[in-house]
mmCIF file of N, CA and C and ligand atoms in Angstrom:
data_model
loop_
_atom_site.group_PDB
_atom_site.id
_atom_site.type_symbol
_atom_site.label_atom_id
_atom_site.label_comp_id
_atom_site.label_asym_id
_atom_site.label_seq_id
_atom_site.Cartn_x
_atom_site.Cartn_y
_atom_site.Cartn_z
ATOM 1 N N MET A 248 14.424 53.404 -17.541
ATOM 2 C CA MET A 248 14.250 53.503 -16.290
ATOM 3 C C MET A 248 12.858 53.974 -15.582
ATOM 4 N N LYS A 249 11.949 54.212 -16.498
ATOM 5 C CA LYS A 249 10.973 54.645 -16.157
ATOM 6 C C LYS A 249 10.222 53.507 -16.196
ATOM 7 N N ALA A 250 10.240 52.792 -17.113
ATOM 8 C CA ALA A 250 9.658 51.373 -16.991
ATOM 9 C C ALA A 250 9.693 50.635 -15.947
ATOM 10 N N VAL A 251 11.220 50.453 -15.519
ATOM 11 C CA VAL A 251 11.690 49.850 -14.133
ATOM 12 C C VAL A 251 10.928 50.494 -12.987
ATOM 13 N N SER A 252 10.695 51.770 -12.614
ATOM 14 C CA SER A 252 10.027 52.203 -11.871
ATOM 15 C C SER A 252 8.703 51.843 -11.475
ATOM 16 N N VAL A 253 7.888 51.813 -13.065
ATOM 17 C CA VAL A 253 6.615 51.557 -12.639
ATOM 18 C C VAL A 253 6.437 49.881 -12.464
ATOM 19 N N CYS A 254 7.561 49.381 -12.863
ATOM 20 C CA CYS A 254 7.203 47.962 -12.499
ATOM 21 C C CYS A 254 7.589 47.543 -10.897
ATOM 22 N N LEU A 255 8.452 48.393 -10.541
ATOM 23 C CA LEU A 255 8.598 48.352 -9.060
ATOM 24 C C LEU A 255 7.500 49.001 -8.207
ATOM 25 N N ILE A 256 7.035 49.846 -8.669
ATOM 26 C CA ILE A 256 5.708 50.243 -8.030
ATOM 27 C C ILE A 256 4.778 49.533 -7.741
ATOM 28 N N LEU A 257 4.308 48.722 -9.197
ATOM 29 C CA LEU A 257 3.329 47.942 -9.025
ATOM 30 C C LEU A 257 3.799 46.483 -8.256
ATOM 31 N N PHE A 258 4.886 46.351 -8.249
ATOM 32 C CA PHE A 258 5.084 44.959 -7.575
ATOM 33 C C PHE A 258 5.020 45.389 -6.177
ATOM 34 N N LEU A 259 5.441 46.487 -5.588
ATOM 35 C CA LEU A 259 5.478 46.912 -4.204
ATOM 36 C C LEU A 259 3.874 46.962 -3.916
ATOM 37 N N VAL A 260 2.939 47.573 -4.591
ATOM 38 C CA VAL A 260 1.670 47.669 -4.230
ATOM 39 C C VAL A 260 0.979 46.186 -4.408
ATOM 40 N N THR A 261 1.196 45.418 -5.387
ATOM 41 C CA THR A 261 0.517 44.130 -5.475
ATOM 42 C C THR A 261 1.228 43.334 -4.167
ATOM 43 N N ALA A 262 2.082 43.172 -3.821
ATOM 44 C CA ALA A 262 2.892 42.576 -2.701
ATOM 45 C C ALA A 262 2.249 42.810 -1.544
ATOM 46 N N ARG A 263 2.268 44.208 -1.431
ATOM 47 C CA ARG A 263 1.510 45.001 0.013
ATOM 48 C C ARG A 263 0.145 44.283 -0.015
ATOM 49 N N MET A 264 -0.694 44.432 -1.109
ATOM 50 C CA MET A 264 -2.057 43.686 -1.278
ATOM 51 C C MET A 264 -2.089 42.572 -0.671
ATOM 52 N N SER A 265 -1.301 41.773 -1.094
ATOM 53 C CA SER A 265 -1.394 40.348 -0.745
ATOM 54 C C SER A 265 -1.120 39.868 0.694
ATOM 55 N N VAL A 266 -0.429 40.858 1.304
ATOM 56 C CA VAL A 266 -0.362 40.666 2.789
ATOM 57 C C VAL A 266 -1.546 41.315 3.821
ATOM 58 N N ALA A 267 -1.857 42.371 3.182
ATOM 59 C CA ALA A 267 -2.638 43.259 3.833
ATOM 60 C C ALA A 267 -4.019 43.152 3.463
ATOM 61 N N ARG A 268 -4.959 43.126 4.411
ATOM 62 C CA ARG A 268 -6.731 43.340 4.090
ATOM 63 C C ARG A 268 -7.077 44.109 4.837
ATOM 64 N N ILE A 269 -7.385 45.192 4.388
ATOM 65 C CA ILE A 269 -8.393 46.315 4.894
ATOM 66 C C ILE A 269 -9.872 45.711 4.680
ATOM 67 N N LEU A 270 -10.297 45.451 5.965
ATOM 68 C CA LEU A 270 -12.044 45.143 6.026
ATOM 69 C C LEU A 270 -12.861 46.232 6.352
ATOM 70 N N SER A 271 -13.919 45.997 5.807
ATOM 71 C CA SER A 271 -14.958 47.256 5.906
ATOM 72 C C SER A 271 -15.650 46.892 7.513
ATOM 73 N N GLN A 272 -16.206 47.808 8.247
ATOM 74 C CA GLN A 272 -16.839 47.446 9.458
ATOM 75 C C GLN A 272 -17.924 46.447 9.326
ATOM 76 N N CYS A 273 -18.457 46.192 8.444
ATOM 77 C CA CYS A 273 -19.514 45.232 8.000
ATOM 78 C C CYS A 273 -18.717 43.866 7.774
ATOM 79 N N GLN A 274 -17.627 44.110 7.171
ATOM 80 C CA GLN A 274 -17.017 42.428 6.817
ATOM 81 C C GLN A 274 -16.541 42.213 8.461
ATOM 82 N N LEU A 275 -15.923 42.796 9.091
ATOM 83 C CA LEU A 275 -15.558 42.339 10.374
ATOM 84 C C LEU A 275 -16.662 41.910 11.226
ATOM 85 N N LEU A 276 -17.822 42.853 11.215
ATOM 86 C CA LEU A 276 -18.981 42.429 12.017
ATOM 87 C C LEU A 276 -19.419 40.766 11.569
ATOM 88 N N GLN A 277 -19.733 40.566 10.252
ATOM 89 C CA GLN A 277 -19.768 39.368 9.805
ATOM 90 C C GLN A 277 -18.820 38.051 10.235
ATOM 91 N N GLU A 278 -17.665 38.604 10.342
ATOM 92 C CA GLU A 278 -16.718 37.455 10.641
ATOM 93 C C GLU A 278 -17.062 37.311 12.072
ATOM 94 N N LEU A 279 -17.214 38.280 13.102
ATOM 95 C CA LEU A 279 -17.585 38.011 14.620
ATOM 96 C C LEU A 279 -18.582 37.237 14.589
ATOM 97 N N ARG A 280 -19.464 37.615 13.844
ATOM 98 C CA ARG A 280 -21.086 36.900 14.036
ATOM 99 C C ARG A 280 -20.850 35.449 13.743
ATOM 100 N N ASN A 281 -20.182 35.148 12.425
ATOM 101 C CA ASN A 281 -19.442 34.039 11.953
ATOM 102 C C ASN A 281 -19.047 33.082 13.258
ATOM 103 N N ARG A 282 -18.539 33.665 14.103
ATOM 104 C CA ARG A 282 -17.977 33.011 15.136
ATOM 105 C C ARG A 282 -18.282 32.938 16.311
ATOM 106 N N ASN A 283 -19.702 33.258 16.433
ATOM 107 C CA ASN A 283 -20.705 33.236 17.570
ATOM 108 C C ASN A 283 -20.148 34.386 18.769
ATOM 109 N N VAL A 284 -19.617 35.090 18.381
ATOM 110 C CA VAL A 284 -19.255 36.538 19.621
ATOM 111 C C VAL A 284 -20.472 36.920 19.971
ATOM 112 N N ALA A 285 -20.432 37.100 21.147
ATOM 113 C CA ALA A 285 -21.642 37.517 21.826
ATOM 114 C C ALA A 285 -22.116 38.894 21.169
ATOM 115 N N GLY A 286 -23.362 38.765 20.996
ATOM 116 C CA GLY A 286 -24.386 40.023 20.309
ATOM 117 C C GLY A 286 -23.883 41.564 21.145
ATOM 118 N N ASN A 287 -24.078 41.372 22.440
ATOM 119 C CA ASN A 287 -23.847 42.487 23.322
ATOM 120 C C ASN A 287 -22.458 43.136 22.935
ATOM 121 N N ASP A 288 -21.287 42.370 22.471
ATOM 122 C CA ASP A 288 -19.949 42.720 22.541
ATOM 123 C C ASP A 288 -19.466 43.437 20.798
ATOM 124 N N LEU A 289 -20.405 43.043 19.823
ATOM 125 C CA LEU A 289 -20.168 43.360 18.738
ATOM 126 C C LEU A 289 -19.819 44.558 18.257
ATOM 127 N N ALA A 290 -20.669 45.649 18.748
ATOM 128 C CA ALA A 290 -20.272 47.063 18.488
ATOM 129 C C ALA A 290 -19.188 47.417 18.676
ATOM 130 N N THR A 291 -18.732 46.840 20.212
ATOM 131 C CA THR A 291 -17.444 47.195 20.997
ATOM 132 C C THR A 291 -16.375 46.863 20.179
ATOM 133 N N TRP A 292 -16.394 45.441 19.630
ATOM 134 C CA TRP A 292 -14.946 44.607 19.191
ATOM 135 C C TRP A 292 -15.099 45.422 17.692
ATOM 136 N N VAL A 293 -15.899 45.939 17.066
ATOM 137 C CA VAL A 293 -15.479 46.655 15.867
ATOM 138 C C VAL A 293 -15.193 48.166 15.837
ATOM 139 N N CYS A 294 -15.427 48.663 17.279
ATOM 140 C CA CYS A 294 -15.010 49.779 17.492
ATOM 141 C C CYS A 294 -13.299 49.717 17.756
ATOM 142 N N ILE A 295 -13.019 48.879 18.764
ATOM 143 C CA ILE A 295 -11.667 48.524 18.964
ATOM 144 C C ILE A 295 -11.180 48.210 17.821
ATOM 145 N N ALA A 296 -11.378 47.371 16.888
ATOM 146 C CA ALA A 296 -10.666 47.137 15.628
ATOM 147 C C ALA A 296 -10.308 48.361 14.914
ATOM 148 N N GLN A 297 -11.387 49.375 14.795
ATOM 149 C CA GLN A 297 -11.343 50.372 13.869
ATOM 150 C C GLN A 297 -10.224 51.329 14.473
ATOM 151 N N HIS A 298 -10.178 51.720 15.850
ATOM 152 C CA HIS A 298 -9.454 52.717 16.325
ATOM 153 C C HIS A 298 -8.020 51.991 16.755
ATOM 154 N N GLU A 299 -7.978 50.823 16.866
ATOM 155 C CA GLU A 299 -6.547 49.959 16.881
ATOM 156 C C GLU A 299 -5.753 49.888 15.500
ATOM 157 N N SER A 300 -6.343 49.630 14.671
ATOM 158 C CA SER A 300 -5.534 48.896 13.496
ATOM 159 C C SER A 300 -6.246 49.941 12.122
ATOM 160 N N SER A 301 -7.124 50.439 12.353
ATOM 161 C CA SER A 301 -8.011 50.948 11.106
ATOM 162 C C SER A 301 -8.772 49.613 10.412
ATOM 163 N N LEU A 302 -8.830 48.437 10.741
ATOM 164 C CA LEU A 302 -9.282 47.378 10.250
ATOM 165 C C LEU A 302 -8.312 46.627 9.187
ATOM 166 N N ASN A 303 -7.092 47.068 9.515
ATOM 167 C CA ASN A 303 -5.933 46.236 8.704
ATOM 168 C C ASN A 303 -5.633 44.956 9.312
ATOM 169 N N THR A 304 -5.844 43.815 8.579
ATOM 170 C CA THR A 304 -5.464 42.491 9.437
ATOM 171 C C THR A 304 -4.003 42.450 9.903
ATOM 172 N N ALA A 305 -3.272 43.195 8.719
ATOM 173 C CA ALA A 305 -1.678 42.844 8.682
ATOM 174 C C ALA A 305 -1.091 43.825 9.679
ATOM 175 N N ALA A 306 -1.757 44.890 10.311
ATOM 176 C CA ALA A 306 -0.942 45.900 11.048
ATOM 177 C C ALA A 306 0.068 45.084 12.182
ATOM 178 N N ARG A 307 1.220 46.036 12.192
ATOM 179 C CA ARG A 307 1.853 45.715 13.459
ATOM 180 C C ARG A 307 2.529 46.851 13.857
ATOM 181 N N GLY A 308 2.039 47.246 15.185
ATOM 182 C CA GLY A 308 2.195 48.561 15.681
ATOM 183 C C GLY A 308 3.453 48.300 16.690
ATOM 184 N N GLY A 309 4.166 49.572 17.110
ATOM 185 C CA GLY A 309 5.241 49.981 17.850
ATOM 186 C C GLY A 309 6.351 50.017 17.303
ATOM 187 N N PRO A 310 7.499 50.352 18.039
ATOM 188 C CA PRO A 310 7.764 49.337 19.256
ATOM 189 C C PRO A 310 7.142 50.405 20.474
ATOM 190 N N ASN A 311 6.399 49.612 21.516
ATOM 191 C CA ASN A 311 6.032 50.318 22.563
ATOM 192 C C ASN A 311 7.151 50.780 23.404
ATOM 193 N N THR A 312 6.649 51.662 24.402
ATOM 194 C CA THR A 312 7.851 51.921 25.223
ATOM 195 C C THR A 312 8.359 50.895 25.870
ATOM 196 N N ASP A 313 8.110 49.781 26.020
ATOM 197 C CA ASP A 313 8.842 48.470 26.901
ATOM 198 C C ASP A 313 9.433 47.766 25.617
ATOM 199 N N GLY A 314 9.240 48.229 24.406
ATOM 200 C CA GLY A 314 9.836 47.617 23.470
ATOM 201 C C GLY A 314 8.878 46.381 22.778
ATOM 202 N N SER A 315 7.845 46.258 23.222
ATOM 203 C CA SER A 315 6.914 45.354 22.623
ATOM 204 C C SER A 315 5.950 45.863 21.402
ATOM 205 N N PHE A 316 5.676 44.587 20.789
ATOM 206 C CA PHE A 316 4.830 44.973 19.422
ATOM 207 C C PHE A 316 3.380 44.487 19.579
ATOM 208 N N ASP A 317 2.441 45.404 18.774
ATOM 209 C CA ASP A 317 1.008 45.165 18.562
ATOM 210 C C ASP A 317 0.516 44.394 17.562
ATOM 211 N N ASN A 318 -0.186 43.330 17.435
ATOM 212 C CA ASN A 318 -0.051 42.738 16.342
ATOM 213 C C ASN A 318 -1.556 42.348 15.704
ATOM 214 N N GLY A 319 -1.857 42.705 14.298
ATOM 215 C CA GLY A 319 -3.175 42.633 13.747
ATOM 216 C C GLY A 319 -4.526 43.369 14.256
ATOM 217 N N ILE A 320 -5.541 42.904 13.659
ATOM 218 C CA ILE A 320 -6.769 44.038 13.643
ATOM 219 C C ILE A 320 -6.927 44.263 15.043
ATOM 220 N N PHE A 321 -6.747 43.565 16.040
ATOM 221 C CA PHE A 321 -6.963 43.931 17.613
ATOM 222 C C PHE A 321 -5.569 44.582 18.002
ATOM 223 N N GLN A 322 -4.803 44.373 17.352
ATOM 224 C CA GLN A 322 -3.337 44.929 18.041
ATOM 225 C C GLN A 322 -3.057 44.395 19.284
ATOM 226 N N ILE A 323 -2.984 42.795 19.110
ATOM 227 C CA ILE A 323 -2.636 42.165 20.469
ATOM 228 C C ILE A 323 -1.033 42.086 20.686
ATOM 229 N N ASN A 324 -0.617 42.250 21.986
ATOM 230 C CA ASN A 324 0.860 42.403 22.306
ATOM 231 C C ASN A 324 1.438 41.260 22.667
ATOM 232 N N ASP A 325 2.618 41.521 22.056
ATOM 233 C CA ASP A 325 3.653 40.336 22.230
ATOM 234 C C ASP A 325 4.307 40.122 23.426
ATOM 235 N N ARG A 326 3.983 40.876 24.349
ATOM 236 C CA ARG A 326 4.877 40.960 25.672
ATOM 237 C C ARG A 326 4.084 39.752 26.325
ATOM 238 N N TYR A 327 2.868 39.688 26.123
ATOM 239 C CA TYR A 327 1.946 38.621 27.074
ATOM 240 C C TYR A 327 1.270 37.725 26.290
ATOM 241 N N TRP A 328 0.803 37.649 24.933
ATOM 242 C CA TRP A 328 -0.302 37.041 24.507
ATOM 243 C C TRP A 328 0.324 36.153 23.146
ATOM 244 N N CYS A 329 1.182 36.698 22.479
ATOM 245 C CA CYS A 329 2.061 35.636 21.289
ATOM 246 C C CYS A 329 3.388 35.767 21.272
ATOM 247 N N ARG A 330 3.863 34.839 20.737
ATOM 248 C CA ARG A 330 5.424 35.017 20.329
ATOM 249 C C ARG A 330 5.844 35.180 19.103
ATOM 250 N N GLU A 331 6.740 36.177 18.798
ATOM 251 C CA GLU A 331 7.145 36.239 17.451
ATOM 252 C C GLU A 331 8.038 34.902 16.806
ATOM 253 N N ASN A 332 8.770 34.414 17.627
ATOM 254 C CA ASN A 332 9.462 33.317 17.646
ATOM 255 C C ASN A 332 8.883 31.855 18.046
ATOM 256 N N GLY A 333 8.283 31.160 17.272
ATOM 257 C CA GLY A 333 7.590 29.637 17.572
ATOM 258 C C GLY A 333 6.362 30.263 18.197
ATOM 259 N N VAL A 334 5.638 29.212 19.147
ATOM 260 C CA VAL A 334 4.540 29.723 19.249
ATOM 261 C C VAL A 334 4.731 29.927 20.915
ATOM 262 N N GLY A 335 3.407 30.863 21.580
ATOM 263 C CA GLY A 335 3.705 30.954 22.954
ATOM 264 C C GLY A 335 2.855 32.031 23.282
ATOM 265 N N GLY A 336 3.204 32.819 24.624
ATOM 266 C CA GLY A 336 2.364 33.511 25.225
ATOM 267 C C GLY A 336 0.989 33.029 25.880
ATOM 268 N N SER A 337 0.035 33.783 26.220
ATOM 269 C CA SER A 337 -1.015 33.263 26.974
ATOM 270 C C SER A 337 -2.103 32.779 25.738
ATOM 271 N N CYS A 338 -1.966 33.227 24.847
ATOM 272 C CA CYS A 338 -2.984 32.714 23.727
ATOM 273 C C CYS A 338 -2.393 31.454 22.888
ATOM 274 N N ASN A 339 -0.980 31.131 23.129
ATOM 275 C CA ASN A 339 -0.267 30.156 22.520
ATOM 276 C C ASN A 339 -0.098 30.036 21.130
ATOM 277 N N ILE A 340 0.339 31.214 20.782
ATOM 278 C CA ILE A 340 0.466 31.619 19.008
ATOM 279 C C ILE A 340 1.503 32.190 18.914
ATOM 280 N N ASN A 341 1.828 32.132 17.321
ATOM 281 C CA ASN A 341 2.743 32.793 16.744
ATOM 282 C C ASN A 341 2.149 34.258 16.439
ATOM 283 N N CYS A 342 3.076 35.134 16.778
ATOM 284 C CA CYS A 342 2.367 36.633 16.389
ATOM 285 C C CYS A 342 2.002 36.825 14.650
ATOM 286 N N ALA A 343 2.517 36.203 14.145
ATOM 287 C CA ALA A 343 2.155 36.199 12.567
ATOM 288 C C ALA A 343 0.916 35.781 12.038
ATOM 289 N N ALA A 344 0.765 34.882 13.007
ATOM 290 C CA ALA A 344 -1.286 34.311 12.961
ATOM 291 C C ALA A 344 -2.014 35.348 13.266
ATOM 292 N N LEU A 345 -1.677 36.441 13.957
ATOM 293 C CA LEU A 345 -2.476 37.595 14.213
ATOM 294 C C LEU A 345 -2.565 38.629 13.100
ATOM 295 N N ARG A 346 -1.541 38.380 12.335
ATOM 296 C CA ARG A 346 -1.179 39.464 11.010
ATOM 297 C C ARG A 346 -1.689 38.886 9.691
ATOM 298 N N ASP A 347 -2.314 37.414 9.846
ATOM 299 C CA ASP A 347 -2.625 37.133 8.375
ATOM 300 C C ASP A 347 -4.181 37.542 8.295
ATOM 301 N N ASP A 348 -4.661 36.772 7.224
ATOM 302 C CA ASP A 348 -6.182 37.317 6.983
ATOM 303 C C ASP A 348 -7.172 36.355 7.493
ATOM 304 N N ASN A 349 -6.866 35.176 8.324
ATOM 305 C CA ASN A 349 -7.456 34.444 9.086
ATOM 306 C C ASN A 349 -7.743 34.974 10.263
ATOM 307 N N LEU A 350 -8.968 35.565 10.841
ATOM 308 C CA LEU A 350 -9.276 36.068 12.070
ATOM 309 C C LEU A 350 -9.736 35.020 13.051
ATOM 310 N N THR A 351 -9.710 33.788 12.668
ATOM 311 C CA THR A 351 -9.721 32.917 13.912
ATOM 312 C C THR A 351 -9.198 33.080 15.033
ATOM 313 N N ASP A 352 -7.545 33.117 14.787
ATOM 314 C CA ASP A 352 -6.822 33.247 16.032
ATOM 315 C C ASP A 352 -7.073 34.510 16.736
ATOM 316 N N ASP A 353 -7.115 35.745 15.692
ATOM 317 C CA ASP A 353 -7.279 37.089 16.452
ATOM 318 C C ASP A 353 -8.308 37.042 17.200
ATOM 319 N N ILE A 354 -9.547 36.490 17.028
ATOM 320 C CA ILE A 354 -11.093 36.512 17.564
ATOM 321 C C ILE A 354 -10.798 36.056 18.870
ATOM 322 N N ASN A 355 -10.127 34.549 18.786
ATOM 323 C CA ASN A 355 -10.056 33.720 19.906
ATOM 324 C C ASN A 355 -9.189 34.117 20.999
ATOM 325 N N CYS A 356 -8.134 34.872 20.533
ATOM 326 C CA CYS A 356 -7.304 35.709 21.455
ATOM 327 C C CYS A 356 -7.677 36.853 22.219
ATOM 328 N N ALA A 357 -8.555 37.671 21.346
ATOM 329 C CA ALA A 357 -8.998 38.857 21.778
ATOM 330 C C ALA A 357 -10.263 38.324 22.998
ATOM 331 N N LEU A 358 -11.003 37.298 22.634
ATOM 332 C CA LEU A 358 -11.920 37.108 23.759
ATOM 333 C C LEU A 358 -11.077 36.566 24.920
ATOM 334 N N LYS A 359 -9.957 35.809 24.857
ATOM 335 C CA LYS A 359 -9.509 35.432 25.868
ATOM 336 C C LYS A 359 -8.965 36.801 26.781
ATOM 337 N N ILE A 360 -8.321 37.650 26.051
ATOM 338 C CA ILE A 360 -7.793 38.750 26.757
ATOM 339 C C ILE A 360 -8.917 39.640 27.472
ATOM 340 N N LYS A 361 -10.185 39.618 26.939
ATOM 341 C CA LYS A 361 -11.282 40.193 27.409
ATOM 342 C C LYS A 361 -11.714 39.526 28.411
ATOM 343 N N ASN A 362 -11.617 38.202 28.395
ATOM 344 C CA ASN A 362 -12.040 37.364 29.819
ATOM 345 C C ASN A 362 -11.064 37.587 30.871
ATOM 346 N N VAL A 363 -9.883 37.925 30.479
ATOM 347 C CA VAL A 363 -8.880 37.937 31.644
ATOM 348 C C VAL A 363 -8.884 39.403 32.028
ATOM 349 N N GLN A 364 -8.813 40.438 31.095
ATOM 350 C CA GLN A 364 -8.573 41.641 31.579
ATOM 351 C C GLN A 364 -9.807 42.762 31.433
ATOM 352 N N GLY A 365 -10.633 42.317 30.614
ATOM 353 C CA GLY A 365 -11.851 43.158 29.966
ATOM 354 C C GLY A 365 -11.449 44.084 29.074
ATOM 355 N N PHE A 366 -12.469 44.662 28.612
ATOM 356 C CA PHE A 366 -12.365 45.610 27.272
ATOM 357 C C PHE A 366 -11.266 46.690 27.715
ATOM 358 N N THR A 367 -11.075 47.143 29.040
ATOM 359 C CA THR A 367 -9.891 48.164 29.474
ATOM 360 C C THR A 367 -8.424 47.643 29.035
ATOM 361 N N ALA A 368 -8.234 46.097 28.575
ATOM 362 C CA ALA A 368 -7.048 45.873 28.253
ATOM 363 C C ALA A 368 -6.671 46.820 26.799
ATOM 364 N N TRP A 369 -7.373 47.151 26.244
ATOM 365 C CA TRP A 369 -7.297 48.208 24.934
ATOM 366 C C TRP A 369 -7.492 49.552 25.290
ATOM 367 N N THR A 370 -6.449 50.075 25.103
ATOM 368 C CA THR A 370 -6.570 51.819 25.619
ATOM 369 C C THR A 370 -7.516 52.398 24.927
ATOM 370 N N VAL A 371 -7.916 52.261 23.835
ATOM 371 C CA VAL A 371 -8.778 52.752 22.827
ATOM 372 C C VAL A 371 -10.429 52.745 23.420
ATOM 373 N N TYR A 372 -10.157 51.675 24.323
ATOM 374 C CA TYR A 372 -11.687 51.329 24.591
ATOM 375 C C TYR A 372 -12.561 52.430 25.366
ATOM 376 N N SER A 373 -11.906 52.937 26.433
ATOM 377 C CA SER A 373 -12.300 54.011 27.339
ATOM 378 C C SER A 373 -12.728 55.174 26.677
ATOM 379 N N ARG A 374 -11.593 55.433 25.804
ATOM 380 C CA ARG A 374 -11.761 56.719 24.950
ATOM 381 C C ARG A 374 -12.817 56.660 23.944
ATOM 382 N N TYR A 375 -13.025 55.615 23.324
ATOM 383 C CA TYR A 375 -13.933 55.945 21.940
ATOM 384 C C TYR A 375 -14.899 54.803 22.116
ATOM 385 N N CYS A 376 -14.893 53.687 22.980
ATOM 386 C CA CYS A 376 -15.879 52.632 22.540
ATOM 387 C C CYS A 376 -16.790 52.208 23.608
ATOM 388 N N THR A 377 -16.729 53.017 24.878
ATOM 389 C CA THR A 377 -17.578 52.405 25.708
ATOM 390 C C THR A 377 -19.405 52.643 25.345
ATOM 391 N N ARG A 378 -19.721 53.333 24.181
ATOM 392 C CA ARG A 378 -20.965 53.658 23.963
ATOM 393 C C ARG A 378 -20.978 53.421 22.318
ATOM 394 N N ALA A 379 -20.235 52.254 21.567
ATOM 395 C CA ALA A 379 -20.026 52.146 20.426
ATOM 396 C C ALA A 379 -21.458 51.541 19.850
ATOM 397 N N VAL A 380 -21.849 51.989 18.812
ATOM 398 C CA VAL A 380 -23.015 51.332 18.231
ATOM 399 C C VAL A 380 -22.827 50.695 17.032
ATOM 400 N N LEU A 381 -23.581 49.729 16.374
ATOM 401 C CA LEU A 381 -23.446 48.777 15.364
ATOM 402 C C LEU A 381 -23.655 49.500 14.151
ATOM 403 N N PRO A 382 -22.550 49.142 13.343
ATOM 404 C CA PRO A 382 -22.523 49.929 12.196
ATOM 405 C C PRO A 382 -23.838 49.337 11.503
ATOM 406 N N GLY A 383 -24.500 50.284 10.616
ATOM 407 C CA GLY A 383 -25.572 50.091 9.754
ATOM 408 C C GLY A 383 -25.144 48.955 8.591
ATOM 409 N N CYS A 384 -25.365 47.686 8.534
ATOM 410 C CA CYS A 384 -25.135 46.820 7.321
ATOM 411 C C CYS A 384 -26.010 46.341 6.663
HETATM 412 C C1 NAG B 583 -8.385 29.640 10.136
HETATM 413 O O1 NAG B 583 -7.312 29.354 11.089
HETATM 414 C C2 NAG B 583 -8.151 28.273 11.889
HETATM 415 C C3 NAG B 583 -7.133 28.183 12.956
HETATM 416 O O2 NAG B 583 -5.821 28.267 12.817
HETATM 417 C C4 NAG B 583 -7.891 27.049 10.892
HETATM 418 O O3 NAG B 583 -8.679 25.947 11.788
HETATM 419 C C5 NAG B 583 -8.911 27.367 9.871
HETATM 420 O O4 NAG B 583 -8.867 26.123 8.807
HETATM 421 C C6 NAG B 583 -8.380 28.535 9.031
HETATM 422 N N1 NAG B 583 -9.476 28.838 8.165
HETATM 423 C C7 NAG B 583 -8.889 29.136 6.600
HETATM 424 C C8 NAG B 583 -10.126 29.373 5.890
HETATM 425 O O5 NAG B 583 -7.793 28.786 6.411
#
């Protein structure tokens, strides 16, 4: 029984590790730089991701009061921006693509949201990130 429990725990730990990746602030900064995100916005993006998801690429938050869910490192909402079934929303993607380890979709969609709504689309922005400073990497 004990051995079974240990195996189960190991399985759960490794299964979780294979889907969730917790980035450091410096790793996210590098990913943003690799995709040519505007230098002036880098500190703000890292701050938003820190407060939205604790830098967990697989984060799924919710349900929100309207029944929607938030996806990935930037906690992008499935009411407007992605679809859980098939592809869709304004970013024309499946929400699961926002919860995998590949941040290309997440960053593209986040940039689109910022273009449409500004950083205030993220409620954490006004509270924590208006004077964000770059992590020392
Ligand atoms: C990440 O996703 C993008 C867009 O979906 C794709 O073009 C790219 O090849 C992916 N990168 C890796 C390393 O899988």
